[in-house]
Amino acid sequence: MSRFSQPDPELNHRLSRRGMLGVAAGATAAALLGAAAPANAATRNAAANGGATPATTSGTKGRGRPVLPPGRLGIQLYSLRDKVSTLGFGPVFAELERYGYDEVEFAGYTQGSAGPITLAQLKRLARNHGLNPIGSHVGYYSDDPNAYTFAQNLTKVLDDAQALGLKHIGTASGPFRYGSTVDAWKRAAEDFNTYGAAARARGMKFYQHNHSEEFSFATDNPKVRLYDVLLKETDPDLVHLEMDIYWAYVGQFRFSKRPDGTPAPFEPLNYVLRQPDRYPLFHVKDGESDPSNPYGYNMTDVGDGDIDYQRFISAVTRLRGHRLAHHWQAEHDNPAESFTFARRSSAHLHSLREKC
């Protein structure tokens, strides 16, 4: 069985509809391997705090305390899938080390043309580059009984996560397995509770990563937001959430009115502030506001868009006891050049400072 997480048809459909930037062809392996020589700590810090080309930003910079907590900047490797598949994990991890990243979140455990790699080798490779494997995305369910998903192969999924030393294991699939009614989402919540209990028994946290459709309304009760059903029907000790902040704001744009046109505004940040313990992980993804786009935003590199990450991250980390309780994963679904995205996103996030 492949250890690479199986494609999520719903997610792939969304990606094809977005019309975002395509992935540019990568540079040659030889050139990148030369650029990826491991750097010392001083070089890493310099790259993270200004040695890299700074991103354009409206965030607060200066002498205040960094907004980003130390040791908590990660990246979802889906953003670098072109480099992983052509160069392998080693050169990618070397680059991330240079850019000042602390963590990685997996989107699969294979590396294409770079050849096979065992989970033990992958874990050791990440650690050798100062990267903590913090989580992984796996499919929720499939019609294929042999699929690498929670529903079809829960034990194998958890075995692999445990072998990598992951503290979190989750899915980016929406809870639409049984439909879009209230009862359908209650059934999906039961599934998630089952996976959460199994993960907890192994010392891990199960989590679900949102897109925008989770904030839509139940087809049988248009007064009920489906995301609220998920929160209510899942056990907070067993099921956690990874808020993709960009997609949450897309959800705000798309679903601030019910199907009958009555207002139903919501603020994504408020979900977190009400239940911060449920959100150990975040996806830090940016977008430029564009009301002509049906999603309300055009995805950008972190720092080039209009999402106020100084405000969002500060609001969460200022909560008592929560400075180091969360993990912030940079992501872009289809970056124009993935290493450039990773470098500029790290530089921008490290540059943000608390308001005095």
Short mmCIF file of N, CA and C in Angstrom, two decimals, residues 133-298:
data_model
loop_
_atom_site.label_atom_id
_atom_site.label_comp_id
_atom_site.label_asym_id
_atom_site.label_seq_id
_atom_site.Cartn_x
_atom_site.Cartn_y
_atom_site.Cartn_z
N PRO A 133 8.35 17.08 12.81
CA PRO A 133 7.14 16.64 12.11
C PRO A 133 5.94 16.79 13.04
N ILE A 134 5.06 17.72 12.73
CA ILE A 134 3.99 18.08 13.66
C ILE A 134 2.65 17.45 13.33
N GLY A 135 2.41 17.11 12.06
CA GLY A 135 1.11 16.55 11.68
C GLY A 135 1.13 16.01 10.27
N SER A 136 0.00 15.49 9.84
CA SER A 136 -0.10 14.92 8.50
C SER A 136 -1.56 14.90 8.07
N HIS A 137 -1.79 15.12 6.78
CA HIS A 137 -3.12 15.04 6.19
C HIS A 137 -3.32 13.69 5.52
N VAL A 138 -4.41 13.03 5.85
CA VAL A 138 -4.78 11.73 5.28
C VAL A 138 -6.24 11.81 4.87
N GLY A 139 -6.64 11.08 3.86
CA GLY A 139 -8.04 11.09 3.42
C GLY A 139 -8.99 10.58 4.49
N TYR A 140 -10.22 11.05 4.44
CA TYR A 140 -11.27 10.63 5.39
C TYR A 140 -11.83 9.27 5.01
N TYR A 141 -12.28 9.12 3.77
CA TYR A 141 -12.92 7.87 3.36
C TYR A 141 -12.75 7.69 1.85
N SER A 142 -13.04 6.49 1.40
CA SER A 142 -12.94 6.16 -0.03
C SER A 142 -13.84 4.98 -0.32
N ASP A 143 -14.22 4.83 -1.58
CA ASP A 143 -14.96 3.64 -2.01
C ASP A 143 -14.05 2.44 -2.15
N ASP A 144 -12.75 2.68 -2.19
CA ASP A 144 -11.77 1.60 -2.31
C ASP A 144 -11.46 1.05 -0.91
N PRO A 145 -11.77 -0.20 -0.64
CA PRO A 145 -11.54 -0.76 0.70
C PRO A 145 -10.07 -0.79 1.10
N ASN A 146 -9.17 -0.68 0.13
CA ASN A 146 -7.74 -0.70 0.43
C ASN A 146 -7.13 0.70 0.49
N ALA A 147 -7.96 1.72 0.38
CA ALA A 147 -7.45 3.09 0.35
C ALA A 147 -6.79 3.47 1.67
N TYR A 148 -5.82 4.34 1.55
CA TYR A 148 -5.10 4.84 2.73
C TYR A 148 -5.89 6.00 3.32
N THR A 149 -6.96 5.67 4.03
CA THR A 149 -7.84 6.66 4.63
C THR A 149 -8.17 6.24 6.06
N PHE A 150 -8.71 7.18 6.82
CA PHE A 150 -9.13 6.86 8.18
C PHE A 150 -10.22 5.80 8.18
N ALA A 151 -11.19 5.93 7.30
CA ALA A 151 -12.32 5.01 7.30
C ALA A 151 -11.92 3.60 6.88
N GLN A 152 -11.00 3.48 5.93
CA GLN A 152 -10.66 2.18 5.39
C GLN A 152 -9.45 1.52 6.08
N ASN A 153 -8.52 2.31 6.57
CA ASN A 153 -7.28 1.74 7.12
C ASN A 153 -6.80 2.54 8.33
N LEU A 154 -7.65 2.68 9.31
CA LEU A 154 -7.33 3.49 10.49
C LEU A 154 -6.06 3.01 11.19
N THR A 155 -5.93 1.72 11.40
CA THR A 155 -4.77 1.20 12.13
C THR A 155 -3.47 1.54 11.40
N LYS A 156 -3.46 1.34 10.08
CA LYS A 156 -2.26 1.63 9.30
C LYS A 156 -1.92 3.12 9.34
N VAL A 157 -2.93 3.97 9.22
CA VAL A 157 -2.71 5.41 9.27
C VAL A 157 -2.07 5.80 10.60
N LEU A 158 -2.59 5.26 11.68
CA LEU A 158 -2.06 5.60 13.00
C LEU A 158 -0.69 4.96 13.24
N ASP A 159 -0.47 3.75 12.72
CA ASP A 159 0.85 3.13 12.82
C ASP A 159 1.91 4.03 12.19
N ASP A 160 1.61 4.52 10.99
CA ASP A 160 2.58 5.36 10.28
C ASP A 160 2.81 6.68 11.01
N ALA A 161 1.74 7.28 11.49
CA ALA A 161 1.88 8.54 12.22
C ALA A 161 2.72 8.35 13.47
N GLN A 162 2.51 7.23 14.15
CA GLN A 162 3.27 6.95 15.36
C GLN A 162 4.74 6.70 15.02
N ALA A 163 5.00 6.04 13.93
CA ALA A 163 6.38 5.79 13.52
C ALA A 163 7.12 7.08 13.22
N LEU A 164 6.41 8.09 12.74
CA LEU A 164 7.01 9.39 12.46
C LEU A 164 7.11 10.27 13.70
N GLY A 165 6.51 9.83 14.79
CA GLY A 165 6.53 10.63 16.01
C GLY A 165 5.59 11.81 15.97
N LEU A 166 4.52 11.71 15.16
CA LEU A 166 3.58 12.83 15.04
C LEU A 166 2.75 12.97 16.31
N LYS A 167 2.47 14.21 16.67
CA LYS A 167 1.56 14.50 17.78
C LYS A 167 0.14 14.78 17.29
N HIS A 168 0.01 14.99 15.98
CA HIS A 168 -1.29 15.28 15.39
C HIS A 168 -1.42 14.49 14.09
N ILE A 169 -2.60 13.97 13.84
CA ILE A 169 -2.88 13.27 12.59
C ILE A 169 -4.30 13.62 12.18
N GLY A 170 -4.47 14.10 10.95
CA GLY A 170 -5.78 14.62 10.59
C GLY A 170 -6.14 14.46 9.14
N THR A 171 -7.23 15.10 8.76
CA THR A 171 -7.73 15.03 7.40
C THR A 171 -8.12 16.42 6.92
N ALA A 172 -7.89 16.66 5.62
CA ALA A 172 -8.35 17.90 4.99
C ALA A 172 -9.64 17.67 4.21
N SER A 173 -10.23 16.50 4.38
CA SER A 173 -11.52 16.20 3.74
C SER A 173 -12.65 16.78 4.58
N GLY A 174 -13.64 17.34 3.92
CA GLY A 174 -14.80 17.86 4.62
C GLY A 174 -15.70 16.74 5.13
N PRO A 175 -16.50 17.02 6.16
CA PRO A 175 -17.39 15.99 6.73
C PRO A 175 -18.65 15.77 5.90
N PHE A 176 -18.50 15.65 4.58
CA PHE A 176 -19.66 15.53 3.69
C PHE A 176 -19.91 14.08 3.27
N ARG A 177 -19.34 13.13 3.99
CA ARG A 177 -19.44 11.74 3.59
C ARG A 177 -20.89 11.28 3.41
N TYR A 178 -21.77 11.73 4.29
CA TYR A 178 -23.16 11.28 4.28
C TYR A 178 -24.12 12.34 3.76
N GLY A 179 -23.60 13.46 3.32
CA GLY A 179 -24.44 14.52 2.81
C GLY A 179 -24.24 15.84 3.54
N SER A 180 -25.19 16.75 3.35
CA SER A 180 -25.09 18.10 3.90
C SER A 180 -26.24 18.44 4.84
N THR A 181 -26.90 17.41 5.37
CA THR A 181 -27.96 17.64 6.35
C THR A 181 -27.37 17.62 7.75
N VAL A 182 -28.17 18.04 8.71
CA VAL A 182 -27.73 18.02 10.10
C VAL A 182 -27.40 16.60 10.53
N ASP A 183 -28.29 15.66 10.23
CA ASP A 183 -28.05 14.27 10.61
C ASP A 183 -26.82 13.69 9.91
N ALA A 184 -26.60 14.08 8.67
CA ALA A 184 -25.42 13.60 7.95
C ALA A 184 -24.15 14.04 8.65
N TRP A 185 -24.14 15.26 9.14
CA TRP A 185 -22.94 15.75 9.82
C TRP A 185 -22.82 15.17 11.23
N LYS A 186 -23.93 14.79 11.82
CA LYS A 186 -23.86 14.09 13.10
C LYS A 186 -23.21 12.72 12.91
N ARG A 187 -23.54 12.06 11.80
CA ARG A 187 -22.92 10.77 11.50
C ARG A 187 -21.41 10.93 11.26
N ALA A 188 -21.05 11.98 10.52
CA ALA A 188 -19.62 12.23 10.29
C ALA A 188 -18.92 12.55 11.60
N ALA A 189 -19.60 13.26 12.48
CA ALA A 189 -19.02 13.57 13.79
C ALA A 189 -18.76 12.29 14.58
N GLU A 190 -19.64 11.31 14.47
CA GLU A 190 -19.42 10.02 15.13
C GLU A 190 -18.16 9.35 14.59
N ASP A 191 -17.98 9.41 13.27
CA ASP A 191 -16.74 8.87 12.69
C ASP A 191 -15.52 9.56 13.28
N PHE A 192 -15.57 10.89 13.32
CA PHE A 192 -14.42 11.66 13.81
C PHE A 192 -14.15 11.35 15.28
N ASN A 193 -15.21 11.19 16.06
CA ASN A 193 -15.01 10.81 17.47
C ASN A 193 -14.29 9.47 17.58
N THR A 194 -14.65 8.54 16.69
CA THR A 194 -13.99 7.22 16.69
C THR A 194 -12.51 7.36 16.37
N TYR A 195 -12.19 8.13 15.32
CA TYR A 195 -10.80 8.32 14.96
C TYR A 195 -10.05 9.06 16.06
N GLY A 196 -10.73 10.04 16.67
CA GLY A 196 -10.10 10.80 17.75
C GLY A 196 -9.77 9.94 18.95
N ALA A 197 -10.67 9.02 19.29
CA ALA A 197 -10.42 8.13 20.43
C ALA A 197 -9.25 7.21 20.13
N ALA A 198 -9.18 6.70 18.90
CA ALA A 198 -8.08 5.81 18.53
C ALA A 198 -6.75 6.56 18.52
N ALA A 199 -6.75 7.80 18.03
CA ALA A 199 -5.52 8.60 18.03
C ALA A 199 -5.10 8.94 19.45
N ARG A 200 -6.06 9.31 20.29
CA ARG A 200 -5.74 9.67 21.66
C ARG A 200 -5.12 8.49 22.42
N ALA A 201 -5.59 7.29 22.14
CA ALA A 201 -5.05 6.10 22.80
C ALA A 201 -3.58 5.91 22.49
N ARG A 202 -3.12 6.54 21.42
CA ARG A 202 -1.70 6.44 21.03
C ARG A 202 -0.94 7.73 21.33
N GLY A 203 -1.57 8.63 22.07
CA GLY A 203 -0.90 9.87 22.43
C GLY A 203 -0.91 10.94 21.36
N MET A 204 -1.85 10.84 20.40
CA MET A 204 -1.94 11.82 19.32
C MET A 204 -3.30 12.51 19.35
N LYS A 205 -3.38 13.63 18.62
CA LYS A 205 -4.64 14.36 18.47
C LYS A 205 -5.11 14.23 17.02
N PHE A 206 -6.36 13.83 16.85
CA PHE A 206 -6.99 13.82 15.53
C PHE A 206 -7.54 15.21 15.25
N TYR A 207 -7.39 15.67 13.98
CA TYR A 207 -7.90 16.99 13.64
C TYR A 207 -8.50 17.01 12.23
N GLN A 208 -9.38 17.99 12.02
CA GLN A 208 -9.98 18.21 10.70
C GLN A 208 -9.63 19.61 10.24
N HIS A 209 -9.22 19.71 8.98
CA HIS A 209 -8.83 20.97 8.35
C HIS A 209 -9.98 21.43 7.45
N ASN A 210 -10.38 22.66 7.62
CA ASN A 210 -11.54 23.19 6.89
C ASN A 210 -11.17 23.77 5.53
N HIS A 211 -12.18 23.76 4.65
CA HIS A 211 -12.20 24.64 3.48
C HIS A 211 -13.37 25.60 3.70
N SER A 212 -13.87 26.23 2.68
CA SER A 212 -14.93 27.21 2.92
C SER A 212 -16.30 26.58 3.06
N GLU A 213 -16.53 25.41 2.43
CA GLU A 213 -17.87 24.83 2.43
C GLU A 213 -18.34 24.40 3.81
N GLU A 214 -17.41 24.18 4.74
CA GLU A 214 -17.82 23.81 6.10
C GLU A 214 -18.66 24.90 6.75
N PHE A 215 -18.56 26.12 6.25
CA PHE A 215 -19.30 27.24 6.85
C PHE A 215 -20.64 27.48 6.15
N SER A 216 -20.99 26.58 5.23
CA SER A 216 -22.28 26.68 4.57
C SER A 216 -23.39 26.17 5.49
N PHE A 217 -24.61 26.16 5.00
CA PHE A 217 -25.77 25.84 5.83
C PHE A 217 -26.34 24.46 5.48
N ALA A 218 -26.92 23.83 6.48
CA ALA A 218 -27.53 22.51 6.29
C ALA A 218 -28.66 22.59 5.28
N THR A 219 -28.69 21.62 4.37
CA THR A 219 -29.71 21.65 3.33
C THR A 219 -31.11 21.41 3.88
N ASP A 220 -31.22 20.73 5.04
CA ASP A 220 -32.55 20.48 5.61
C ASP A 220 -32.92 21.50 6.68
N ASN A 221 -32.01 22.36 7.04
CA ASN A 221 -32.28 23.41 8.03
C ASN A 221 -31.35 24.58 7.75
N PRO A 222 -31.73 25.46 6.83
CA PRO A 222 -30.83 26.53 6.38
C PRO A 222 -30.52 27.57 7.45
N LYS A 223 -31.08 27.42 8.64
CA LYS A 223 -30.69 28.31 9.75
C LYS A 223 -29.46 27.79 10.49
N VAL A 224 -29.07 26.57 10.19
CA VAL A 224 -27.97 25.92 10.91
C VAL A 224 -26.71 25.90 10.05
N ARG A 225 -25.64 26.44 10.59
CA ARG A 225 -24.35 26.40 9.90
C ARG A 225 -23.69 25.04 10.18
N LEU A 226 -23.22 24.38 9.14
CA LEU A 226 -22.70 23.03 9.30
C LEU A 226 -21.48 22.99 10.21
N TYR A 227 -20.64 23.99 10.17
CA TYR A 227 -19.46 24.02 11.04
C TYR A 227 -19.87 23.98 12.51
N ASP A 228 -20.99 24.62 12.83
CA ASP A 228 -21.48 24.60 14.21
C ASP A 228 -21.93 23.20 14.62
N VAL A 229 -22.48 22.44 13.66
CA VAL A 229 -22.86 21.06 13.95
C VAL A 229 -21.61 20.25 14.28
N LEU A 230 -20.57 20.43 13.48
CA LEU A 230 -19.33 19.70 13.72
C LEU A 230 -18.78 20.00 15.11
N LEU A 231 -18.75 21.25 15.49
CA LEU A 231 -18.23 21.62 16.81
C LEU A 231 -19.08 21.04 17.93
N LYS A 232 -20.39 21.08 17.75
CA LYS A 232 -21.29 20.62 18.81
C LYS A 232 -21.28 19.10 18.97
N GLU A 233 -21.19 18.39 17.86
CA GLU A 233 -21.38 16.94 17.89
C GLU A 233 -20.08 16.15 18.08
N THR A 234 -18.94 16.81 17.99
CA THR A 234 -17.68 16.11 18.24
C THR A 234 -17.22 16.38 19.66
N ASP A 235 -16.59 15.39 20.24
CA ASP A 235 -16.07 15.49 21.60
C ASP A 235 -14.82 16.37 21.58
N PRO A 236 -14.81 17.48 22.32
CA PRO A 236 -13.66 18.38 22.28
C PRO A 236 -12.37 17.75 22.78
N ASP A 237 -12.47 16.68 23.52
CA ASP A 237 -11.27 15.99 23.99
C ASP A 237 -10.72 15.01 22.95
N LEU A 238 -11.53 14.74 21.91
CA LEU A 238 -11.14 13.75 20.92
C LEU A 238 -10.93 14.32 19.52
N VAL A 239 -11.66 15.37 19.20
CA VAL A 239 -11.62 15.93 17.84
C VAL A 239 -11.17 17.38 17.92
N HIS A 240 -10.10 17.69 17.21
CA HIS A 240 -9.56 19.04 17.18
C HIS A 240 -9.67 19.60 15.77
N LEU A 241 -9.43 20.88 15.65
CA LEU A 241 -9.59 21.56 14.38
C LEU A 241 -8.28 22.24 13.99
N GLU A 242 -8.00 22.19 12.71
CA GLU A 242 -6.92 22.98 12.14
C GLU A 242 -7.60 24.03 11.28
N MET A 243 -7.69 25.25 11.78
CA MET A 243 -8.35 26.28 10.99
C MET A 243 -7.43 26.73 9.86
N ASP A 244 -7.89 26.54 8.63
CA ASP A 244 -7.26 27.19 7.50
C ASP A 244 -7.85 28.59 7.44
N ILE A 245 -7.04 29.55 7.84
CA ILE A 245 -7.55 30.91 8.07
C ILE A 245 -8.05 31.53 6.76
N TYR A 246 -7.31 31.30 5.69
CA TYR A 246 -7.75 31.81 4.39
C TYR A 246 -9.13 31.28 4.02
N TRP A 247 -9.31 29.95 4.10
CA TRP A 247 -10.58 29.37 3.69
C TRP A 247 -11.70 29.77 4.66
N ALA A 248 -11.36 30.02 5.91
CA ALA A 248 -12.38 30.50 6.84
C ALA A 248 -12.88 31.89 6.42
N TYR A 249 -11.97 32.75 5.95
CA TYR A 249 -12.40 34.08 5.50
C TYR A 249 -13.11 34.00 4.15
N VAL A 250 -12.75 33.03 3.33
CA VAL A 250 -13.54 32.79 2.12
C VAL A 250 -14.95 32.36 2.53
N GLY A 251 -15.05 31.50 3.55
CA GLY A 251 -16.36 31.10 4.06
C GLY A 251 -17.15 32.29 4.58
N GLN A 252 -16.47 33.21 5.24
CA GLN A 252 -17.14 34.43 5.70
C GLN A 252 -17.71 35.21 4.52
N PHE A 253 -16.93 35.31 3.44
CA PHE A 253 -17.38 36.03 2.25
C PHE A 253 -18.58 35.33 1.61
N ARG A 254 -18.52 34.01 1.52
CA ARG A 254 -19.54 33.26 0.80
C ARG A 254 -20.80 33.01 1.60
N PHE A 255 -20.68 32.88 2.92
CA PHE A 255 -21.80 32.38 3.72
C PHE A 255 -22.16 33.28 4.89
N SER A 256 -22.06 34.58 4.67
CA SER A 256 -22.52 35.54 5.69
C SER A 256 -24.00 35.85 5.53
N LYS A 257 -24.63 35.21 4.57
CA LYS A 257 -26.08 35.28 4.42
C LYS A 257 -26.62 33.87 4.25
N ARG A 258 -27.77 33.62 4.83
CA ARG A 258 -28.42 32.32 4.65
C ARG A 258 -28.99 32.22 3.25
N PRO A 259 -29.37 31.03 2.82
CA PRO A 259 -29.92 30.87 1.46
C PRO A 259 -31.10 31.80 1.16
N ASP A 260 -31.86 32.18 2.20
CA ASP A 260 -33.00 33.07 1.95
C ASP A 260 -32.60 34.54 1.95
N GLY A 261 -31.30 34.82 2.12
CA GLY A 261 -30.82 36.19 2.06
C GLY A 261 -30.72 36.90 3.39
N THR A 262 -31.18 36.28 4.46
CA THR A 262 -31.09 36.93 5.77
C THR A 262 -29.65 36.92 6.26
N PRO A 263 -29.23 37.99 6.95
CA PRO A 263 -27.83 38.09 7.40
C PRO A 263 -27.47 36.99 8.39
N ALA A 264 -26.25 36.48 8.26
CA ALA A 264 -25.72 35.48 9.19
C ALA A 264 -24.21 35.69 9.30
N PRO A 265 -23.80 36.88 9.74
CA PRO A 265 -22.37 37.18 9.77
C PRO A 265 -21.64 36.35 10.83
N PHE A 266 -20.38 36.11 10.58
CA PHE A 266 -19.54 35.45 11.59
C PHE A 266 -18.10 35.90 11.38
N GLU A 267 -17.31 35.81 12.44
CA GLU A 267 -15.90 36.17 12.41
C GLU A 267 -15.08 34.92 12.72
N PRO A 268 -14.26 34.44 11.78
CA PRO A 268 -13.48 33.21 12.03
C PRO A 268 -12.68 33.25 13.32
N LEU A 269 -12.07 34.38 13.62
CA LEU A 269 -11.25 34.48 14.83
C LEU A 269 -12.06 34.18 16.09
N ASN A 270 -13.32 34.55 16.09
CA ASN A 270 -14.15 34.34 17.28
C ASN A 270 -14.34 32.86 17.59
N TYR A 271 -14.38 32.02 16.56
CA TYR A 271 -14.46 30.57 16.81
C TYR A 271 -13.27 30.12 17.65
N VAL A 272 -12.11 30.63 17.31
CA VAL A 272 -10.89 30.23 18.03
C VAL A 272 -10.88 30.80 19.44
N LEU A 273 -11.25 32.06 19.58
CA LEU A 273 -11.20 32.69 20.90
C LEU A 273 -12.19 32.05 21.87
N ARG A 274 -13.30 31.52 21.33
CA ARG A 274 -14.28 30.85 22.20
C ARG A 274 -13.79 29.49 22.68
N GLN A 275 -13.04 28.79 21.83
CA GLN A 275 -12.58 27.45 22.18
C GLN A 275 -11.13 27.26 21.73
N PRO A 276 -10.19 28.00 22.28
CA PRO A 276 -8.81 27.94 21.77
C PRO A 276 -8.16 26.58 21.90
N ASP A 277 -8.58 25.77 22.88
CA ASP A 277 -7.97 24.46 23.06
C ASP A 277 -8.30 23.50 21.92
N ARG A 278 -9.32 23.82 21.15
CA ARG A 278 -9.72 22.93 20.06
C ARG A 278 -8.89 23.17 18.79
N TYR A 279 -8.07 24.21 18.79
CA TYR A 279 -7.34 24.61 17.59
C TYR A 279 -5.83 24.55 17.82
N PRO A 280 -5.25 23.35 17.87
CA PRO A 280 -3.80 23.28 18.07
C PRO A 280 -3.01 23.72 16.84
N LEU A 281 -3.62 23.60 15.66
CA LEU A 281 -2.92 23.88 14.41
C LEU A 281 -3.68 24.91 13.58
N PHE A 282 -2.93 25.70 12.81
CA PHE A 282 -3.52 26.65 11.88
C PHE A 282 -2.78 26.59 10.55
N HIS A 283 -3.51 26.86 9.47
CA HIS A 283 -2.88 27.10 8.18
C HIS A 283 -2.87 28.59 7.94
N VAL A 284 -1.67 29.12 7.75
CA VAL A 284 -1.48 30.55 7.49
C VAL A 284 -1.35 30.71 5.98
N LYS A 285 -2.43 31.14 5.39
CA LYS A 285 -2.54 31.26 3.94
C LYS A 285 -3.14 32.63 3.67
N ASP A 286 -2.67 33.32 2.64
CA ASP A 286 -3.08 34.71 2.45
C ASP A 286 -3.84 34.88 1.14
N GLY A 287 -4.59 35.98 1.05
CA GLY A 287 -5.35 36.27 -0.14
C GLY A 287 -5.61 37.75 -0.30
N GLU A 288 -5.63 38.18 -1.54
CA GLU A 288 -5.95 39.56 -1.86
C GLU A 288 -7.45 39.66 -2.10
N SER A 289 -8.09 40.57 -1.41
CA SER A 289 -9.54 40.71 -1.53
C SER A 289 -9.95 41.02 -2.97
N ASP A 290 -10.96 40.30 -3.46
CA ASP A 290 -11.45 40.50 -4.82
C ASP A 290 -12.93 40.11 -4.86
N PRO A 291 -13.81 41.07 -4.60
CA PRO A 291 -15.25 40.76 -4.57
C PRO A 291 -15.78 40.20 -5.87
N SER A 292 -15.06 40.39 -6.98
CA SER A 292 -15.53 39.84 -8.26
C SER A 292 -15.26 38.35 -8.36
N ASN A 293 -14.39 37.84 -7.51
CA ASN A 293 -14.10 36.41 -7.45
C ASN A 293 -15.18 35.74 -6.60
N PRO A 294 -15.76 34.63 -7.06
CA PRO A 294 -16.81 33.99 -6.26
C PRO A 294 -16.34 33.55 -4.88
N TYR A 295 -15.02 33.44 -4.69
CA TYR A 295 -14.48 33.10 -3.37
C TYR A 295 -14.09 34.33 -2.57
N GLY A 296 -14.13 35.50 -3.19
CA GLY A 296 -13.85 36.74 -2.46
C GLY A 296 -12.39 37.11 -2.36
N TYR A 297 -11.50 36.20 -2.70
CA TYR A 297 -10.07 36.44 -2.58
C TYR A 297 -9.32 35.76 -3.72
N ASN A 298 -8.16 36.29 -4.05
CA ASN A 298 -7.19 35.62 -4.89
C ASN A 298 -6.02 35.22 -4.01
#
